[in-house]
Amino acid sequence: MPVKRRLAAAALELVTPGQTILIDDSTTCLYLAQRLPERAPITVVTHFLALIKVLAGQPGVNLVALGGTYYPSYDAFFGVQTVDAVAGMRADLLFMSPTAVTHGRCYNQTHETVAVERAMIDVAARPVLLADHTKFTRQGLYLLAPLTAFDTVLVDPGLPTAELRGIRELGARVHVVGSSR
C-alpha cells in the first residue's frame, strides 16, 4: 500500500545507526522493518512474528524477540510475559500504529494489545505513531493512549484539514508526510 510505504519512509528518517527500536504488531511497521537494515547497526525489539521473520539474519540488525502467549490472529505474542519483558528494557524509538484514532485518542481491539503497547510507550524515549487517514474513520474498543503521549504523529495527506487542526489544537506534534501542511 503506497500510503503505508510513505509513512514507513518518513519513520525511517527518524532512525540513526546505533539506536534501539521497539516496533509493534502493525502492518504499517512491516514496511518500515523492510528498510531498517539501511540504518544498521541497530537493535530491534518486537513481539510481531511477521516482523521477526523479515529481520531475522539481516546484517547489522540485532533482533530481540519478545515472547509470551502467541495469538495467531495477530501473528504476535502478548500477555504478562511480554509486558514484563518490555518493562525491563529501554528504547530510543518506538514505532506503532493503532487500530483507530478517535477524538485525539488511540484505540486497539484487544486489552492484550493495549497492555503490551502501553508498556512500549512507557519505555521509549521517543514514541512515534504512524497513522494513515483511514485510522481516523475507524472505531476501537480499548483506549491505548492520547495522541499527546507520542513525541511525533506521522499522518498522510488524506487526513482532512479539520481533523489535522483538531489534533494540533490538542498539542500533539503532527507531521503530514508528503505535504507542506
Short mmCIF file of N, CA and C in Angstrom, two decimals:
data_model
loop_
_atom_site.label_atom_id
_atom_site.label_comp_id
_atom_site.label_asym_id
_atom_site.label_seq_id
_atom_site.Cartn_x
_atom_site.Cartn_y
_atom_site.Cartn_z
N MET A 1 0.85 -1.18 0.00
CA MET A 1 0.00 0.00 0.00
C MET A 1 0.89 1.24 0.00
N PRO A 2 0.74 2.14 -0.97
CA PRO A 2 1.61 3.31 -1.09
C PRO A 2 1.60 4.24 0.13
N VAL A 3 0.45 4.45 0.74
CA VAL A 3 0.39 5.34 1.91
C VAL A 3 1.23 4.78 3.05
N LYS A 4 1.11 3.50 3.31
CA LYS A 4 1.89 2.89 4.40
C LYS A 4 3.38 2.92 4.09
N ARG A 5 3.74 2.76 2.84
CA ARG A 5 5.16 2.84 2.44
C ARG A 5 5.71 4.25 2.68
N ARG A 6 4.91 5.26 2.38
CA ARG A 6 5.36 6.64 2.61
C ARG A 6 5.50 6.94 4.11
N LEU A 7 4.58 6.47 4.90
CA LEU A 7 4.69 6.64 6.35
C LEU A 7 5.94 5.93 6.87
N ALA A 8 6.18 4.72 6.37
CA ALA A 8 7.37 3.97 6.78
C ALA A 8 8.65 4.69 6.38
N ALA A 9 8.68 5.27 5.19
CA ALA A 9 9.86 6.02 4.74
C ALA A 9 10.11 7.23 5.63
N ALA A 10 9.05 7.92 6.04
CA ALA A 10 9.19 9.06 6.95
C ALA A 10 9.69 8.60 8.32
N ALA A 11 9.20 7.47 8.78
CA ALA A 11 9.66 6.91 10.06
C ALA A 11 11.13 6.54 9.98
N LEU A 12 11.55 5.97 8.87
CA LEU A 12 12.95 5.58 8.70
C LEU A 12 13.88 6.78 8.85
N GLU A 13 13.43 7.95 8.43
CA GLU A 13 14.25 9.16 8.55
C GLU A 13 14.55 9.51 10.01
N LEU A 14 13.77 9.01 10.93
CA LEU A 14 13.98 9.29 12.36
C LEU A 14 15.00 8.35 12.99
N VAL A 15 15.37 7.30 12.28
CA VAL A 15 16.27 6.27 12.80
C VAL A 15 17.71 6.59 12.47
N THR A 16 18.57 6.48 13.47
CA THR A 16 20.00 6.64 13.24
C THR A 16 20.72 5.37 13.69
N PRO A 17 21.85 5.06 13.06
CA PRO A 17 22.60 3.86 13.45
C PRO A 17 22.93 3.86 14.94
N GLY A 18 22.89 2.68 15.52
CA GLY A 18 23.21 2.50 16.93
C GLY A 18 22.01 2.55 17.86
N GLN A 19 20.85 2.91 17.35
CA GLN A 19 19.68 3.02 18.21
C GLN A 19 19.03 1.67 18.50
N THR A 20 18.25 1.66 19.58
CA THR A 20 17.38 0.53 19.91
C THR A 20 15.96 0.97 19.61
N ILE A 21 15.27 0.13 18.83
CA ILE A 21 13.96 0.48 18.32
C ILE A 21 12.94 -0.59 18.71
N LEU A 22 11.86 -0.17 19.33
CA LEU A 22 10.72 -1.03 19.61
C LEU A 22 9.71 -0.89 18.47
N ILE A 23 9.12 -2.00 18.06
CA ILE A 23 8.13 -1.95 16.99
C ILE A 23 6.95 -2.85 17.36
N ASP A 24 5.74 -2.34 17.14
CA ASP A 24 4.54 -3.09 17.48
C ASP A 24 4.15 -4.06 16.37
N ASP A 25 2.97 -4.61 16.49
CA ASP A 25 2.50 -5.66 15.58
C ASP A 25 1.61 -5.11 14.46
N SER A 26 1.95 -3.96 13.93
CA SER A 26 1.13 -3.35 12.88
C SER A 26 1.68 -3.64 11.48
N THR A 27 0.78 -3.73 10.52
CA THR A 27 1.22 -3.94 9.14
C THR A 27 1.99 -2.74 8.61
N THR A 28 1.64 -1.54 9.06
CA THR A 28 2.37 -0.35 8.63
C THR A 28 3.85 -0.47 9.00
N CYS A 29 4.12 -0.99 10.18
CA CYS A 29 5.51 -1.12 10.63
C CYS A 29 6.26 -2.23 9.90
N LEU A 30 5.55 -3.15 9.26
CA LEU A 30 6.24 -4.15 8.43
C LEU A 30 6.97 -3.48 7.28
N TYR A 31 6.39 -2.43 6.71
CA TYR A 31 7.05 -1.69 5.64
C TYR A 31 8.32 -1.02 6.16
N LEU A 32 8.26 -0.51 7.37
CA LEU A 32 9.43 0.08 8.00
C LEU A 32 10.50 -0.99 8.23
N ALA A 33 10.11 -2.14 8.72
CA ALA A 33 11.06 -3.21 9.01
C ALA A 33 11.86 -3.61 7.77
N GLN A 34 11.22 -3.61 6.63
CA GLN A 34 11.91 -3.99 5.40
C GLN A 34 13.07 -3.05 5.08
N ARG A 35 12.99 -1.82 5.56
CA ARG A 35 14.03 -0.83 5.25
C ARG A 35 15.00 -0.57 6.41
N LEU A 36 14.74 -1.12 7.58
CA LEU A 36 15.60 -0.84 8.73
C LEU A 36 17.07 -1.25 8.54
N PRO A 37 17.37 -2.31 7.80
CA PRO A 37 18.79 -2.63 7.61
C PRO A 37 19.60 -1.48 6.98
N GLU A 38 18.93 -0.55 6.32
CA GLU A 38 19.60 0.63 5.76
C GLU A 38 20.21 1.50 6.86
N ARG A 39 19.75 1.36 8.09
CA ARG A 39 20.23 2.18 9.21
C ARG A 39 21.14 1.38 10.17
N ALA A 40 21.56 0.21 9.76
CA ALA A 40 22.41 -0.64 10.60
C ALA A 40 23.72 0.08 10.92
N PRO A 41 24.27 -0.21 12.10
CA PRO A 41 23.82 -1.21 13.06
C PRO A 41 22.70 -0.65 13.96
N ILE A 42 21.71 -1.49 14.20
CA ILE A 42 20.60 -1.15 15.08
C ILE A 42 20.16 -2.38 15.84
N THR A 43 19.43 -2.14 16.92
CA THR A 43 18.78 -3.22 17.67
C THR A 43 17.28 -3.01 17.53
N VAL A 44 16.58 -4.07 17.16
CA VAL A 44 15.13 -4.01 17.00
C VAL A 44 14.50 -4.99 17.98
N VAL A 45 13.52 -4.50 18.74
CA VAL A 45 12.80 -5.31 19.72
C VAL A 45 11.34 -5.36 19.28
N THR A 46 10.77 -6.57 19.18
CA THR A 46 9.39 -6.71 18.75
C THR A 46 8.77 -8.00 19.26
N HIS A 47 7.46 -8.02 19.26
CA HIS A 47 6.69 -9.21 19.61
C HIS A 47 5.91 -9.73 18.39
N PHE A 48 6.16 -9.15 17.23
CA PHE A 48 5.44 -9.43 15.99
C PHE A 48 6.22 -10.45 15.16
N LEU A 49 5.69 -11.66 15.07
CA LEU A 49 6.40 -12.74 14.40
C LEU A 49 6.68 -12.42 12.93
N ALA A 50 5.76 -11.81 12.23
CA ALA A 50 6.00 -11.45 10.82
C ALA A 50 7.19 -10.51 10.69
N LEU A 51 7.33 -9.58 11.62
CA LEU A 51 8.45 -8.65 11.60
C LEU A 51 9.75 -9.36 11.96
N ILE A 52 9.67 -10.28 12.90
CA ILE A 52 10.85 -11.08 13.26
C ILE A 52 11.36 -11.82 12.03
N LYS A 53 10.45 -12.40 11.26
CA LYS A 53 10.84 -13.13 10.06
C LYS A 53 11.48 -12.22 9.01
N VAL A 54 11.01 -10.98 8.90
CA VAL A 54 11.58 -10.02 7.96
C VAL A 54 13.02 -9.67 8.34
N LEU A 55 13.27 -9.49 9.63
CA LEU A 55 14.58 -9.02 10.07
C LEU A 55 15.56 -10.11 10.48
N ALA A 56 15.09 -11.33 10.66
CA ALA A 56 15.97 -12.43 11.09
C ALA A 56 17.12 -12.60 10.10
N GLY A 57 18.33 -12.56 10.64
CA GLY A 57 19.52 -12.78 9.82
C GLY A 57 19.99 -11.59 9.02
N GLN A 58 19.35 -10.45 9.14
CA GLN A 58 19.78 -9.26 8.39
C GLN A 58 21.09 -8.73 8.98
N PRO A 59 22.07 -8.49 8.15
CA PRO A 59 23.35 -7.97 8.65
C PRO A 59 23.17 -6.63 9.36
N GLY A 60 23.81 -6.49 10.51
CA GLY A 60 23.76 -5.24 11.25
C GLY A 60 22.52 -5.04 12.09
N VAL A 61 21.61 -6.02 12.09
CA VAL A 61 20.38 -5.91 12.88
C VAL A 61 20.45 -6.90 14.04
N ASN A 62 20.54 -6.37 15.25
CA ASN A 62 20.45 -7.18 16.45
C ASN A 62 18.97 -7.30 16.77
N LEU A 63 18.42 -8.48 16.65
CA LEU A 63 16.99 -8.69 16.79
C LEU A 63 16.66 -9.31 18.14
N VAL A 64 15.77 -8.65 18.89
CA VAL A 64 15.32 -9.16 20.18
C VAL A 64 13.84 -9.49 20.04
N ALA A 65 13.51 -10.76 20.17
CA ALA A 65 12.12 -11.22 20.04
C ALA A 65 11.50 -11.36 21.42
N LEU A 66 10.36 -10.72 21.60
CA LEU A 66 9.64 -10.79 22.86
C LEU A 66 8.69 -11.97 22.83
N GLY A 67 8.76 -12.80 23.81
CA GLY A 67 7.88 -13.96 23.89
C GLY A 67 6.59 -13.64 24.60
N GLY A 68 5.87 -14.69 24.93
CA GLY A 68 4.57 -14.56 25.58
C GLY A 68 3.62 -15.58 25.00
N THR A 69 2.35 -15.29 25.08
CA THR A 69 1.34 -16.18 24.51
C THR A 69 1.12 -15.78 23.06
N TYR A 70 1.22 -16.75 22.18
CA TYR A 70 1.08 -16.47 20.75
C TYR A 70 -0.38 -16.37 20.37
N TYR A 71 -0.73 -15.29 19.67
CA TYR A 71 -2.08 -15.06 19.16
C TYR A 71 -2.03 -15.15 17.63
N PRO A 72 -2.50 -16.26 17.06
CA PRO A 72 -2.42 -16.43 15.61
C PRO A 72 -3.11 -15.33 14.81
N SER A 73 -4.21 -14.79 15.30
CA SER A 73 -4.92 -13.76 14.55
C SER A 73 -4.11 -12.47 14.40
N TYR A 74 -3.14 -12.26 15.29
CA TYR A 74 -2.27 -11.09 15.22
C TYR A 74 -0.85 -11.46 14.77
N ASP A 75 -0.56 -12.74 14.73
CA ASP A 75 0.79 -13.24 14.43
C ASP A 75 1.80 -12.59 15.37
N ALA A 76 1.41 -12.49 16.64
CA ALA A 76 2.23 -11.80 17.63
C ALA A 76 2.06 -12.44 19.01
N PHE A 77 2.95 -12.05 19.90
CA PHE A 77 2.96 -12.55 21.27
C PHE A 77 2.46 -11.47 22.22
N PHE A 78 1.62 -11.88 23.17
CA PHE A 78 1.05 -10.96 24.14
C PHE A 78 1.02 -11.62 25.51
N GLY A 79 0.61 -10.87 26.51
CA GLY A 79 0.43 -11.42 27.84
C GLY A 79 1.41 -10.83 28.85
N VAL A 80 1.30 -11.35 30.06
CA VAL A 80 2.13 -10.86 31.17
C VAL A 80 3.61 -11.00 30.86
N GLN A 81 4.01 -12.11 30.24
CA GLN A 81 5.43 -12.31 29.92
C GLN A 81 5.93 -11.23 28.96
N THR A 82 5.12 -10.86 28.00
CA THR A 82 5.51 -9.84 27.02
C THR A 82 5.62 -8.48 27.70
N VAL A 83 4.63 -8.14 28.49
CA VAL A 83 4.63 -6.86 29.20
C VAL A 83 5.84 -6.78 30.13
N ASP A 84 6.12 -7.85 30.88
CA ASP A 84 7.26 -7.85 31.79
C ASP A 84 8.58 -7.71 31.04
N ALA A 85 8.69 -8.37 29.89
CA ALA A 85 9.92 -8.27 29.10
C ALA A 85 10.13 -6.84 28.61
N VAL A 86 9.07 -6.20 28.14
CA VAL A 86 9.17 -4.81 27.66
C VAL A 86 9.55 -3.90 28.83
N ALA A 87 8.93 -4.10 29.98
CA ALA A 87 9.15 -3.23 31.14
C ALA A 87 10.61 -3.24 31.60
N GLY A 88 11.32 -4.30 31.29
CA GLY A 88 12.73 -4.41 31.69
C GLY A 88 13.69 -3.83 30.68
N MET A 89 13.19 -3.07 29.72
CA MET A 89 14.04 -2.52 28.65
C MET A 89 13.94 -1.01 28.60
N ARG A 90 14.76 -0.45 27.75
CA ARG A 90 14.72 0.98 27.41
C ARG A 90 15.03 1.08 25.94
N ALA A 91 14.27 1.88 25.20
CA ALA A 91 14.48 2.02 23.76
C ALA A 91 14.57 3.49 23.38
N ASP A 92 15.31 3.75 22.32
CA ASP A 92 15.42 5.11 21.81
C ASP A 92 14.14 5.53 21.11
N LEU A 93 13.59 4.63 20.30
CA LEU A 93 12.41 4.92 19.50
C LEU A 93 11.39 3.81 19.62
N LEU A 94 10.14 4.17 19.51
CA LEU A 94 9.04 3.22 19.39
C LEU A 94 8.25 3.61 18.16
N PHE A 95 7.95 2.63 17.33
CA PHE A 95 7.05 2.85 16.20
C PHE A 95 5.84 1.96 16.38
N MET A 96 4.66 2.56 16.30
CA MET A 96 3.42 1.78 16.40
C MET A 96 2.32 2.44 15.60
N SER A 97 1.30 1.61 15.31
CA SER A 97 0.13 2.09 14.58
C SER A 97 -1.09 1.46 15.22
N PRO A 98 -2.05 2.27 15.66
CA PRO A 98 -3.21 1.74 16.36
C PRO A 98 -4.29 1.25 15.40
N THR A 99 -5.31 0.62 15.94
CA THR A 99 -6.48 0.24 15.15
C THR A 99 -7.26 1.48 14.73
N ALA A 100 -7.40 2.42 15.67
CA ALA A 100 -8.24 3.60 15.42
C ALA A 100 -7.73 4.80 16.19
N VAL A 101 -8.04 5.98 15.66
CA VAL A 101 -7.80 7.24 16.37
C VAL A 101 -9.12 8.00 16.36
N THR A 102 -9.63 8.28 17.55
CA THR A 102 -10.91 8.96 17.70
C THR A 102 -10.80 10.04 18.76
N HIS A 103 -11.20 11.25 18.42
CA HIS A 103 -11.20 12.37 19.37
C HIS A 103 -9.84 12.53 20.07
N GLY A 104 -8.78 12.41 19.29
CA GLY A 104 -7.44 12.63 19.84
C GLY A 104 -6.90 11.51 20.69
N ARG A 105 -7.54 10.33 20.61
CA ARG A 105 -7.07 9.20 21.41
C ARG A 105 -6.96 7.96 20.53
N CYS A 106 -5.96 7.13 20.84
CA CYS A 106 -5.71 5.90 20.08
C CYS A 106 -6.39 4.72 20.76
N TYR A 107 -6.91 3.82 19.94
CA TYR A 107 -7.62 2.63 20.43
C TYR A 107 -7.12 1.38 19.71
N ASN A 108 -7.24 0.25 20.39
CA ASN A 108 -6.99 -1.06 19.79
C ASN A 108 -8.13 -1.99 20.16
N GLN A 109 -8.16 -3.14 19.52
CA GLN A 109 -9.29 -4.05 19.66
C GLN A 109 -9.20 -5.02 20.82
N THR A 110 -8.02 -5.24 21.38
CA THR A 110 -7.90 -6.18 22.49
C THR A 110 -7.15 -5.55 23.66
N HIS A 111 -7.51 -5.97 24.84
CA HIS A 111 -6.79 -5.46 26.02
C HIS A 111 -5.38 -6.01 26.06
N GLU A 112 -5.14 -7.17 25.46
CA GLU A 112 -3.77 -7.73 25.40
C GLU A 112 -2.86 -6.81 24.59
N THR A 113 -3.36 -6.34 23.47
CA THR A 113 -2.59 -5.42 22.64
C THR A 113 -2.29 -4.13 23.40
N VAL A 114 -3.30 -3.59 24.03
CA VAL A 114 -3.15 -2.34 24.77
C VAL A 114 -2.12 -2.49 25.89
N ALA A 115 -2.14 -3.58 26.61
CA ALA A 115 -1.18 -3.77 27.71
C ALA A 115 0.26 -3.76 27.21
N VAL A 116 0.52 -4.47 26.13
CA VAL A 116 1.88 -4.51 25.58
C VAL A 116 2.27 -3.13 25.03
N GLU A 117 1.37 -2.50 24.31
CA GLU A 117 1.71 -1.22 23.70
C GLU A 117 1.88 -0.10 24.72
N ARG A 118 1.10 -0.13 25.80
CA ARG A 118 1.32 0.86 26.86
C ARG A 118 2.70 0.67 27.49
N ALA A 119 3.10 -0.58 27.68
CA ALA A 119 4.43 -0.85 28.23
C ALA A 119 5.50 -0.31 27.28
N MET A 120 5.28 -0.47 25.98
CA MET A 120 6.24 0.04 24.99
C MET A 120 6.34 1.56 25.06
N ILE A 121 5.21 2.23 25.16
CA ILE A 121 5.22 3.69 25.27
C ILE A 121 6.01 4.12 26.50
N ASP A 122 5.82 3.41 27.60
CA ASP A 122 6.48 3.76 28.86
C ASP A 122 8.00 3.67 28.80
N VAL A 123 8.54 2.76 27.99
CA VAL A 123 10.00 2.55 27.99
C VAL A 123 10.70 3.23 26.81
N ALA A 124 9.95 3.88 25.95
CA ALA A 124 10.56 4.51 24.78
C ALA A 124 10.88 5.98 25.06
N ALA A 125 12.09 6.38 24.73
CA ALA A 125 12.47 7.78 24.88
C ALA A 125 11.68 8.65 23.90
N ARG A 126 11.39 8.06 22.73
CA ARG A 126 10.66 8.82 21.70
C ARG A 126 9.62 7.92 21.03
N PRO A 127 8.39 7.92 21.53
CA PRO A 127 7.33 7.15 20.87
C PRO A 127 6.82 7.87 19.62
N VAL A 128 6.68 7.12 18.53
CA VAL A 128 6.23 7.68 17.27
C VAL A 128 5.03 6.87 16.79
N LEU A 129 3.97 7.57 16.43
CA LEU A 129 2.75 6.93 15.94
C LEU A 129 2.67 7.10 14.43
N LEU A 130 2.39 6.02 13.72
CA LEU A 130 2.16 6.05 12.28
C LEU A 130 0.67 5.77 12.08
N ALA A 131 -0.04 6.73 11.51
CA ALA A 131 -1.50 6.58 11.38
C ALA A 131 -1.96 7.13 10.03
N ASP A 132 -2.27 6.23 9.11
CA ASP A 132 -2.82 6.70 7.85
C ASP A 132 -4.24 7.22 8.10
N HIS A 133 -4.76 8.00 7.16
CA HIS A 133 -6.04 8.68 7.36
C HIS A 133 -7.20 7.73 7.65
N THR A 134 -7.11 6.48 7.21
CA THR A 134 -8.21 5.54 7.48
C THR A 134 -8.35 5.21 8.95
N LYS A 135 -7.28 5.36 9.72
CA LYS A 135 -7.35 5.08 11.17
C LYS A 135 -8.30 6.05 11.87
N PHE A 136 -8.50 7.21 11.27
CA PHE A 136 -9.34 8.25 11.87
C PHE A 136 -10.82 8.05 11.55
N THR A 137 -11.13 7.03 10.78
CA THR A 137 -12.53 6.73 10.45
C THR A 137 -12.98 5.43 11.10
N ARG A 138 -12.10 4.80 11.86
CA ARG A 138 -12.40 3.51 12.47
C ARG A 138 -12.71 3.68 13.96
N GLN A 139 -13.26 2.62 14.51
CA GLN A 139 -13.53 2.57 15.94
C GLN A 139 -12.69 1.46 16.57
N GLY A 140 -12.27 1.68 17.79
CA GLY A 140 -11.55 0.66 18.55
C GLY A 140 -12.20 0.52 19.90
N LEU A 141 -12.02 -0.60 20.51
CA LEU A 141 -12.70 -0.90 21.77
C LEU A 141 -11.96 -0.38 23.00
N TYR A 142 -10.64 -0.60 23.05
CA TYR A 142 -9.88 -0.28 24.26
C TYR A 142 -8.97 0.93 24.05
N LEU A 143 -9.03 1.87 24.98
CA LEU A 143 -8.19 3.05 24.93
C LEU A 143 -6.73 2.66 25.13
N LEU A 144 -5.89 3.11 24.21
CA LEU A 144 -4.44 2.90 24.32
C LEU A 144 -3.80 4.11 24.98
N ALA A 145 -3.92 5.27 24.33
CA ALA A 145 -3.26 6.49 24.84
C ALA A 145 -3.76 7.69 24.05
N PRO A 146 -3.62 8.88 24.64
CA PRO A 146 -3.93 10.09 23.86
C PRO A 146 -2.80 10.33 22.86
N LEU A 147 -3.11 11.06 21.80
CA LEU A 147 -2.08 11.38 20.80
C LEU A 147 -0.91 12.14 21.41
N THR A 148 -1.18 12.88 22.47
CA THR A 148 -0.11 13.64 23.13
C THR A 148 0.90 12.76 23.85
N ALA A 149 0.63 11.47 23.97
CA ALA A 149 1.60 10.54 24.57
C ALA A 149 2.75 10.25 23.60
N PHE A 150 2.58 10.66 22.35
CA PHE A 150 3.58 10.39 21.33
C PHE A 150 4.40 11.63 21.04
N ASP A 151 5.70 11.43 20.86
CA ASP A 151 6.58 12.54 20.52
C ASP A 151 6.22 13.09 19.15
N THR A 152 5.90 12.19 18.23
CA THR A 152 5.58 12.56 16.86
C THR A 152 4.45 11.68 16.35
N VAL A 153 3.53 12.30 15.61
CA VAL A 153 2.46 11.56 14.96
C VAL A 153 2.63 11.78 13.45
N LEU A 154 2.87 10.70 12.73
CA LEU A 154 3.03 10.76 11.28
C LEU A 154 1.70 10.38 10.64
N VAL A 155 1.18 11.26 9.79
CA VAL A 155 -0.07 11.02 9.08
C VAL A 155 0.15 11.29 7.59
N ASP A 156 -0.81 10.89 6.77
CA ASP A 156 -0.71 11.13 5.34
C ASP A 156 -1.61 12.29 4.94
N PRO A 157 -1.43 12.83 3.73
CA PRO A 157 -2.23 13.99 3.30
C PRO A 157 -3.73 13.71 3.16
N GLY A 158 -4.13 12.44 3.23
CA GLY A 158 -5.55 12.12 3.15
C GLY A 158 -6.34 12.50 4.39
N LEU A 159 -5.64 12.88 5.45
CA LEU A 159 -6.32 13.30 6.68
C LEU A 159 -7.00 14.65 6.44
N PRO A 160 -8.30 14.75 6.70
CA PRO A 160 -9.00 16.03 6.49
C PRO A 160 -8.38 17.17 7.31
N THR A 161 -8.38 18.35 6.74
CA THR A 161 -7.78 19.53 7.37
C THR A 161 -8.37 19.80 8.75
N ALA A 162 -9.67 19.66 8.91
CA ALA A 162 -10.30 19.90 10.22
C ALA A 162 -9.79 18.92 11.26
N GLU A 163 -9.60 17.66 10.88
CA GLU A 163 -9.07 16.65 11.80
C GLU A 163 -7.63 16.99 12.19
N LEU A 164 -6.83 17.38 11.21
CA LEU A 164 -5.44 17.77 11.47
C LEU A 164 -5.39 18.97 12.42
N ARG A 165 -6.21 19.96 12.18
CA ARG A 165 -6.26 21.13 13.05
C ARG A 165 -6.62 20.74 14.49
N GLY A 166 -7.62 19.86 14.62
CA GLY A 166 -8.03 19.42 15.95
C GLY A 166 -6.92 18.70 16.70
N ILE A 167 -6.17 17.89 16.00
CA ILE A 167 -5.05 17.16 16.62
C ILE A 167 -3.99 18.15 17.10
N ARG A 168 -3.69 19.11 16.27
CA ARG A 168 -2.68 20.12 16.65
C ARG A 168 -3.16 20.97 17.82
N GLU A 169 -4.45 21.26 17.87
CA GLU A 169 -5.00 22.04 18.99
C GLU A 169 -4.89 21.28 20.31
N LEU A 170 -4.88 19.96 20.24
CA LEU A 170 -4.69 19.15 21.45
C LEU A 170 -3.26 19.23 21.97
N GLY A 171 -2.35 19.67 21.11
CA GLY A 171 -0.95 19.78 21.50
C GLY A 171 -0.07 18.67 20.95
N ALA A 172 -0.62 17.82 20.10
CA ALA A 172 0.18 16.75 19.51
C ALA A 172 1.03 17.31 18.38
N ARG A 173 2.26 16.80 18.28
CA ARG A 173 3.17 17.20 17.20
C ARG A 173 2.91 16.29 16.01
N VAL A 174 2.32 16.85 14.97
CA VAL A 174 1.90 16.07 13.81
C VAL A 174 2.74 16.48 12.60
N HIS A 175 3.15 15.46 11.86
CA HIS A 175 3.84 15.69 10.59
C HIS A 175 3.05 15.01 9.49
N VAL A 176 2.64 15.80 8.51
CA VAL A 176 1.92 15.24 7.36
C VAL A 176 2.95 14.85 6.33
N VAL A 177 3.09 13.56 6.11
CA VAL A 177 4.11 13.01 5.21
C VAL A 177 3.77 13.35 3.78
N GLY A 178 4.71 13.99 3.06
CA GLY A 178 4.50 14.31 1.66
C GLY A 178 3.63 15.53 1.44
N SER A 179 3.59 16.43 2.41
CA SER A 179 2.75 17.63 2.30
C SER A 179 3.39 18.76 3.06
N SER A 180 3.02 19.97 2.72
CA SER A 180 3.54 21.16 3.43
C SER A 180 2.63 21.55 4.60
N ARG A 181 1.53 20.79 4.82
CA ARG A 181 0.59 21.14 5.91
C ARG A 181 1.19 20.90 7.27
#
